[in-house]
Short mmCIF file of C-alpha atoms in Angstrom, two decimals:
data_model
loop_
_atom_site.label_atom_id
_atom_site.label_comp_id
_atom_site.label_asym_id
_atom_site.label_seq_id
_atom_site.Cartn_x
_atom_site.Cartn_y
_atom_site.Cartn_z
CA MET A 283 81.73 79.48 17.91
CA ALA A 284 84.87 79.47 15.91
CA LYS A 285 84.64 77.52 12.36
CA LYS A 286 87.36 74.98 12.27
CA LYS A 287 89.21 73.78 8.98
CA THR A 288 91.36 71.21 8.48
CA ILE A 289 94.73 71.28 6.34
CA SER A 290 93.29 69.06 3.78
CA GLU A 291 90.82 71.61 3.07
CA SER A 292 93.36 74.26 1.97
CA SER A 293 93.81 74.48 -1.59
CA SER A 294 97.48 76.14 -1.03
CA SER A 295 100.61 73.84 -1.26
CA LYS A 296 104.16 74.53 -1.11
CA LYS A 297 104.49 73.04 -4.48
CA ASN A 298 101.85 75.38 -5.71
CA LYS A 299 102.25 78.98 -4.31
CA LYS A 300 99.53 81.41 -4.95
CA ASP A 301 99.95 84.98 -6.45
CA ILE A 302 97.72 86.45 -4.12
CA SER A 303 99.08 90.05 -3.77
CA VAL A 304 99.79 90.38 0.15
CA GLY A 305 101.75 92.79 2.34
CA VAL A 306 102.86 93.20 5.75
CA VAL A 307 103.60 96.40 7.62
CA GLY A 308 105.94 96.45 10.44
CA SER A 309 109.38 94.62 11.12
CA GLY A 310 109.38 93.38 14.84
CA SER A 311 109.14 89.80 15.84
CA PHE A 312 105.48 89.18 15.12
CA ALA A 313 105.52 90.93 11.86
CA THR A 314 108.52 88.84 10.76
CA ALA A 315 106.83 85.43 11.98
CA ILE A 316 103.70 86.75 9.61
CA VAL A 317 106.01 87.04 6.65
CA LYS A 318 107.61 83.47 7.46
CA MET A 319 103.74 82.14 7.69
CA LEU A 320 102.98 84.08 4.19
CA VAL A 321 105.81 82.97 2.37
CA GLU A 322 104.82 79.20 2.75
CA ASN A 323 101.90 79.79 0.39
CA CYS A 324 102.56 83.27 -1.62
CA LYS A 325 105.00 83.44 -4.43
CA VAL A 326 105.88 87.09 -3.23
CA VAL A 327 105.23 88.67 0.14
CA HIS A 328 105.64 92.57 0.07
CA TRP A 329 107.09 93.92 3.37
CA CYS A 330 106.94 97.28 4.45
CA VAL A 331 109.66 97.52 6.89
CA ARG A 332 110.50 100.54 9.56
CA ASN A 333 113.63 102.22 7.77
CA GLU A 334 116.29 101.73 5.13
CA PHE A 335 118.68 100.17 7.79
CA VAL A 336 116.53 97.12 8.29
CA LYS A 337 115.84 96.94 4.42
CA GLY A 338 119.35 96.97 3.51
CA ALA A 339 120.19 94.39 6.36
CA ILE A 340 117.59 92.04 5.38
CA GLU A 341 118.37 92.37 1.34
CA LEU A 342 121.79 91.81 2.45
CA ARG A 343 121.55 88.88 5.02
CA GLY A 344 118.29 87.44 4.19
CA HIS A 345 117.01 87.99 7.77
CA ASN A 346 115.66 90.42 9.92
CA PRO A 347 118.76 92.06 11.69
CA THR A 348 117.08 92.40 15.08
CA TYR A 349 113.79 90.14 15.73
CA LEU A 350 113.78 86.32 14.82
CA THR A 351 117.23 86.37 13.45
CA ALA A 352 117.23 82.61 12.68
CA VAL A 353 114.38 83.05 10.37
CA ASN A 354 116.18 83.20 6.98
CA PHE A 355 114.23 84.15 3.65
CA ASN A 356 114.87 83.64 0.18
CA LEU A 357 114.98 87.07 -1.28
CA LYS A 358 112.95 86.13 -4.49
CA ASN A 359 110.08 85.43 -2.27
CA LEU A 360 110.29 89.22 -0.59
CA LYS A 361 109.73 92.61 -2.12
CA LEU A 362 110.83 95.18 0.46
CA THR A 363 109.95 98.83 0.78
CA THR A 364 109.92 101.44 3.32
CA ASP A 365 107.23 103.28 1.76
CA ILE A 366 103.69 102.16 3.23
CA ASN A 367 102.03 103.62 -0.17
CA GLU A 368 104.07 101.48 -2.56
CA LEU A 369 103.09 98.62 -0.22
CA VAL A 370 99.20 99.27 -0.11
CA SER A 371 99.12 100.26 -4.07
CA ALA A 372 100.82 96.88 -4.60
CA CYS A 373 98.54 94.53 -2.43
CA ASP A 374 94.99 93.50 -2.19
CA ILE A 375 95.52 92.14 1.51
CA VAL A 376 97.36 94.38 3.91
CA VAL A 377 98.41 92.90 7.16
CA LEU A 378 99.23 95.62 9.77
CA ALA A 379 101.83 94.27 12.25
CA THR A 380 103.33 97.50 13.96
CA PRO A 381 102.84 98.09 17.76
CA SER A 382 99.90 99.99 18.39
CA ILE A 383 101.51 103.08 19.45
CA TYR A 384 103.19 103.50 15.98
CA LEU A 385 100.28 102.59 14.00
CA SER A 386 98.70 106.22 13.57
CA ASP A 387 102.24 107.42 12.63
CA THR A 388 102.46 104.58 9.97
CA LEU A 389 99.12 105.08 8.31
CA GLU A 390 98.57 108.77 8.09
CA LYS A 391 101.39 108.73 5.52
CA MET A 392 98.88 106.79 3.26
CA ASN A 393 97.51 108.91 0.63
CA CYS A 394 97.26 106.18 -2.04
CA GLU A 395 93.76 104.35 -3.07
CA TYR A 396 92.74 101.65 -0.45
CA LYS A 397 89.03 101.57 -0.59
CA ASP A 398 88.69 97.83 -2.01
CA LYS A 399 91.87 96.44 -0.09
CA ILE A 400 91.42 94.03 2.90
CA PHE A 401 93.46 95.21 6.20
CA VAL A 402 94.29 92.43 8.66
CA SER A 403 95.11 93.68 12.09
CA ALA A 404 97.77 91.62 13.80
CA ILE A 405 98.10 94.35 16.63
CA LYS A 406 97.19 93.65 20.01
CA GLY A 407 96.83 96.83 21.58
CA ILE A 408 94.86 100.37 21.92
CA ILE A 409 95.66 103.12 19.51
CA PRO A 410 96.77 105.72 22.23
CA LYS A 411 95.90 108.75 19.59
CA VAL A 412 92.15 107.95 19.66
CA ASN A 413 92.27 105.46 22.63
CA ASP A 414 90.54 102.84 20.92
CA VAL A 415 90.87 99.47 19.11
CA VAL A 416 92.34 99.07 15.54
CA ALA A 417 88.93 97.79 14.23
CA HIS A 418 87.32 100.99 15.25
CA TYR A 419 90.29 103.46 14.24
CA LEU A 420 90.31 102.06 10.50
CA ARG A 421 86.76 102.71 10.48
CA ASP A 422 86.50 105.90 11.77
CA GLU A 423 89.56 107.41 10.71
CA PHE A 424 89.89 105.81 7.27
CA LYS A 425 86.32 104.49 6.50
CA ILE A 426 87.21 101.01 6.25
CA GLY A 427 84.32 99.05 6.97
CA PHE A 428 84.34 95.80 9.09
CA ARG A 429 83.54 93.76 5.84
CA ASN A 430 86.88 94.86 4.46
CA GLN A 431 88.58 94.08 8.04
CA ALA A 432 90.03 90.99 9.71
CA VAL A 433 91.77 90.61 13.12
CA ILE A 434 94.38 87.80 13.84
CA ALA A 435 93.98 86.21 17.31
CA GLY A 436 96.38 83.59 19.02
CA PRO A 437 97.94 81.77 20.52
CA CYS A 438 100.49 82.10 18.41
CA HIS A 439 104.20 83.31 19.76
CA ALA A 440 106.51 84.27 17.08
CA GLU A 441 109.36 82.63 18.44
CA GLU A 442 107.71 79.27 18.15
CA VAL A 443 106.54 80.19 14.38
CA ALA A 444 110.26 80.83 13.85
CA MET A 445 110.96 77.27 15.12
CA GLU A 446 108.10 76.07 12.85
CA ARG A 447 106.46 74.50 16.26
CA LEU A 448 102.84 73.84 15.58
CA SER A 449 100.75 77.03 16.45
CA TYR A 450 97.15 78.12 16.15
CA LEU A 451 95.56 81.21 14.39
CA THR A 452 91.97 82.39 14.94
CA ILE A 453 91.02 84.77 11.92
CA ALA A 454 87.80 86.88 12.79
CA THR A 455 86.17 88.27 9.68
CA VAL A 456 82.52 89.27 8.49
CA GLU A 457 82.81 88.10 4.99
CA ASP A 458 83.13 84.17 4.36
CA GLU A 459 84.70 85.30 1.17
CA VAL A 460 87.36 87.16 3.10
CA SER A 461 88.16 84.24 5.54
CA ASP A 462 88.70 81.64 2.83
CA LYS A 463 91.31 84.03 1.49
CA LEU A 464 93.01 84.51 4.59
CA PHE A 465 92.54 81.00 5.28
CA ASP A 466 94.36 79.90 1.94
CA ILE A 467 97.53 82.06 2.52
CA PHE A 468 97.92 81.44 6.48
CA ASN A 469 97.34 77.76 6.81
CA SER A 470 100.49 75.59 6.69
CA ASP A 471 101.90 72.57 8.01
CA PHE A 472 102.67 74.45 11.16
CA ILE A 473 100.12 76.87 11.26
CA LYS A 474 96.47 75.77 12.00
CA VAL A 475 93.89 78.19 11.16
CA ASN A 476 90.54 78.86 12.66
CA SER A 477 87.87 81.25 11.53
CA SER A 478 85.40 83.30 13.85
CA LYS A 479 82.95 86.44 12.83
CA ASP A 480 83.73 87.81 16.45
CA ILE A 481 86.03 90.57 15.30
CA LEU A 482 85.90 93.07 18.35
CA GLY A 483 85.59 90.21 20.89
CA ASN A 484 88.82 88.54 19.33
CA GLU A 485 90.49 92.22 19.40
CA TYR A 486 89.41 93.23 22.83
CA SER A 487 90.56 89.61 24.14
CA ALA A 488 93.93 89.84 22.70
CA ILE A 489 94.31 93.21 24.43
CA LEU A 490 92.79 92.02 27.65
CA LYS A 491 95.27 89.18 27.91
CA ASN A 492 98.41 91.14 27.65
CA ILE A 493 97.24 93.15 30.80
CA PHE A 494 96.54 89.82 32.62
CA ALA A 495 100.13 88.43 31.59
CA ILE A 496 101.55 91.42 33.33
CA GLY A 497 99.83 90.53 36.33
CA ALA A 498 100.85 86.78 36.29
CA GLY A 499 104.51 88.19 35.61
CA ILE A 500 104.35 90.36 38.68
CA ALA A 501 102.89 87.34 40.73
CA SER A 502 106.20 85.38 39.52
CA GLY A 503 108.44 88.03 40.57
CA LEU A 504 107.02 88.30 43.75
CA GLY A 505 107.19 84.73 44.33
CA TYR A 506 103.70 83.57 43.97
CA GLY A 507 103.81 79.78 42.88
CA ASP A 508 101.88 77.79 40.20
CA ASN A 509 98.69 77.04 42.43
CA PHE A 510 98.16 81.17 42.86
CA THR A 511 98.91 81.47 38.88
CA ALA A 512 96.27 78.81 38.16
CA VAL A 513 93.50 81.01 40.40
CA PHE A 514 94.79 84.17 38.96
CA VAL A 515 94.28 83.10 35.35
CA SER A 516 90.79 81.27 36.09
CA ASN A 517 89.59 84.78 37.46
CA ALA A 518 91.24 86.66 34.48
CA ILE A 519 89.25 84.61 32.00
CA ARG A 520 86.35 85.26 33.97
CA GLU A 521 86.90 89.16 33.78
CA MET A 522 87.51 88.90 30.29
CA GLU A 523 84.06 87.53 29.67
CA THR A 524 82.43 90.27 31.79
CA PHE A 525 84.44 92.94 29.71
CA LEU A 526 83.50 91.50 26.49
CA GLU A 527 79.75 90.94 27.17
CA ALA A 528 79.67 94.66 28.45
CA ILE A 529 81.56 96.12 25.22
CA TYR A 530 80.11 93.78 22.41
CA GLU A 531 77.46 90.99 23.00
CA ALA A 532 78.10 87.84 20.57
CA PRO A 533 77.95 84.52 20.42
CA ARG A 534 81.23 83.53 21.71
CA ASP A 535 82.76 80.96 23.97
CA VAL A 536 85.58 82.16 26.04
CA ASN A 537 87.10 78.68 26.81
CA GLU A 538 87.69 78.64 22.75
CA SER A 539 91.54 79.07 21.85
CA ALA A 540 91.59 82.45 20.66
CA TYR A 541 90.36 83.77 24.02
CA LEU A 542 91.32 81.26 26.80
CA GLY A 543 94.30 79.56 24.69
CA ASP A 544 95.81 82.91 24.02
CA LEU A 545 95.55 83.95 27.89
CA LEU A 546 97.28 80.99 28.97
CA VAL A 547 100.16 81.11 26.70
CA THR A 548 100.79 84.79 27.41
CA ALA A 549 100.29 84.40 30.81
CA TYR A 550 102.66 81.22 31.43
CA SER A 551 105.15 81.34 28.63
CA LEU A 552 108.70 82.67 28.99
CA PHE A 553 108.61 84.13 25.25
CA SER A 554 105.56 86.52 26.73
CA ARG A 555 107.01 90.19 26.76
CA ASN A 556 104.20 91.27 28.81
CA ARG A 557 104.60 88.47 31.36
CA ASN A 558 108.48 89.42 31.41
CA LEU A 559 107.67 92.91 31.92
CA GLY A 560 105.28 91.89 34.94
CA ASN A 561 108.07 89.83 36.36
CA LEU A 562 110.72 92.63 36.32
CA ILE A 563 108.16 94.73 38.29
CA GLY A 564 107.31 91.89 40.94
CA LYS A 565 111.26 91.59 41.33
CA GLY A 566 111.44 95.33 42.44
CA TYR A 567 112.00 97.47 39.26
CA THR A 568 110.15 100.57 38.84
CA VAL A 569 107.79 100.55 35.88
CA LYS A 570 109.79 103.06 34.02
CA SER A 571 112.93 101.07 34.27
CA ALA A 572 111.24 97.59 33.54
CA ILE A 573 109.91 99.22 30.41
CA GLN A 574 113.39 100.62 29.38
CA SER A 575 115.22 97.35 29.99
CA MET A 576 112.95 95.82 27.32
CA ASN A 577 113.82 95.89 23.78
CA MET A 578 110.32 95.18 22.69
CA VAL A 579 106.81 96.74 23.23
CA ALA A 580 104.71 95.43 25.88
CA GLU A 581 101.40 96.22 24.43
CA GLY A 582 99.56 95.53 28.17
CA TYR A 583 101.15 98.64 29.85
CA TYR A 584 99.51 100.96 27.27
CA ALA A 585 96.37 98.92 26.93
CA ALA A 586 95.75 98.94 31.04
CA ASP A 587 95.15 102.64 31.07
CA SER A 588 92.32 102.49 28.33
CA ILE A 589 90.57 99.29 29.68
CA TYR A 590 90.59 100.37 33.27
CA LYS A 591 89.03 103.64 32.20
CA THR A 592 86.65 101.79 29.87
CA SER A 593 85.67 99.57 32.73
CA LYS A 594 84.90 102.50 35.17
CA GLN A 595 82.80 104.20 32.64
CA LYS A 596 80.72 101.17 32.49
CA GLY A 597 80.69 100.14 36.06
CA LEU A 598 82.32 96.81 35.82
CA ALA A 599 83.76 95.30 38.64
CA LEU A 600 87.32 93.82 37.37
CA PRO A 601 89.61 93.34 40.56
CA ILE A 602 92.58 92.37 38.29
CA VAL A 603 92.59 94.91 35.80
CA ASP A 604 92.12 97.32 38.78
CA THR A 605 95.37 96.11 40.52
CA ILE A 606 97.42 96.20 37.57
CA TYR A 607 96.46 99.87 36.75
CA ALA A 608 97.11 100.74 40.50
CA ILE A 609 100.69 99.40 40.03
CA LEU A 610 101.36 100.84 36.53
CA TYR A 611 99.84 104.20 36.66
CA GLU A 612 99.32 105.11 40.44
CA GLY A 613 102.56 104.11 41.38
CA LYS A 614 101.39 101.69 44.06
CA ASN A 615 103.46 98.92 45.61
CA ALA A 616 103.14 95.64 43.91
CA GLU A 617 103.40 93.28 46.85
CA LYS A 618 100.82 95.40 49.00
CA GLN A 619 98.46 95.23 46.08
CA PHE A 620 98.52 91.65 45.08
CA ARG A 621 98.25 90.97 49.05
CA LYS A 622 94.85 92.82 48.56
CA LEU A 623 93.97 91.10 45.46
CA THR A 624 94.34 87.49 46.83
CA ALA A 625 91.35 88.42 49.24
CA LYS A 626 89.18 89.19 46.00
CA LEU A 627 90.22 85.89 43.88
CA ASN A 628 88.29 82.62 44.13
#
């Protein structure tokens, strides 16, 4: 069960910002939203962005030139760089918020000392190079143990963070001390933080919900209504529970917000890039053309291949995962596949 804290428990405040050395790697929408969260509580946030153009644009205009452009930053609160080693060397806490397909290229440039750093994954996808989750990638490739890791789960759309609409994060860690540090720098008037020890469960659930959101989008594009979507999502959470129990048994309740809540918002929200990808496919776009028409990475596309293969290795019955994989990777017709799926849902 997630351990819940309230805003009154936080020692941080806007009037007394902390000197904690924290940095964010990535310059997409969620990375920008995380920087916004952190500047609420930290005097300075280090930010490693994609290239010199993005860095120069932020320094000139005070906002990300491409994502969440309405979020304006006081440049006194930011220390911008394009060098991963400069950021990691300067920070005790490093938040990874790049798309999963770019993480290995980014971290392979890291040659500074990082043994005692805390790495926080805000990435909701599979690392293609190793076909595994971020937690395992950090452990196996960089010898960063779970005691020095944390995982951020939702429901928390970047666009709503930008508007300071009340949002919720679950931060999964092994160590209570790490959990407390992260609570202090993330919790604010518009961000409520829960804690969990289910690192792998939170990470896999964040990956699975993106696959299911593609399915919800396909259903919408095909003309299925709210009644079907409700049944679809209720079956999806059961598939999620089946997969999580097969991968990593832990005391968890999939009805909590980090699991079911994140699934719901990703499946239903118009802000959801994975749902939007599915919607285009349902309306008749080819998978390739749908992906090319989007200006952000839909993590569910890349995850579907890995999750499908893992489920087959473990002999799991996951009809929704099977359906999405068939459409995305086998070129099967979406309308025909969903007609078959409707007979399997209850």
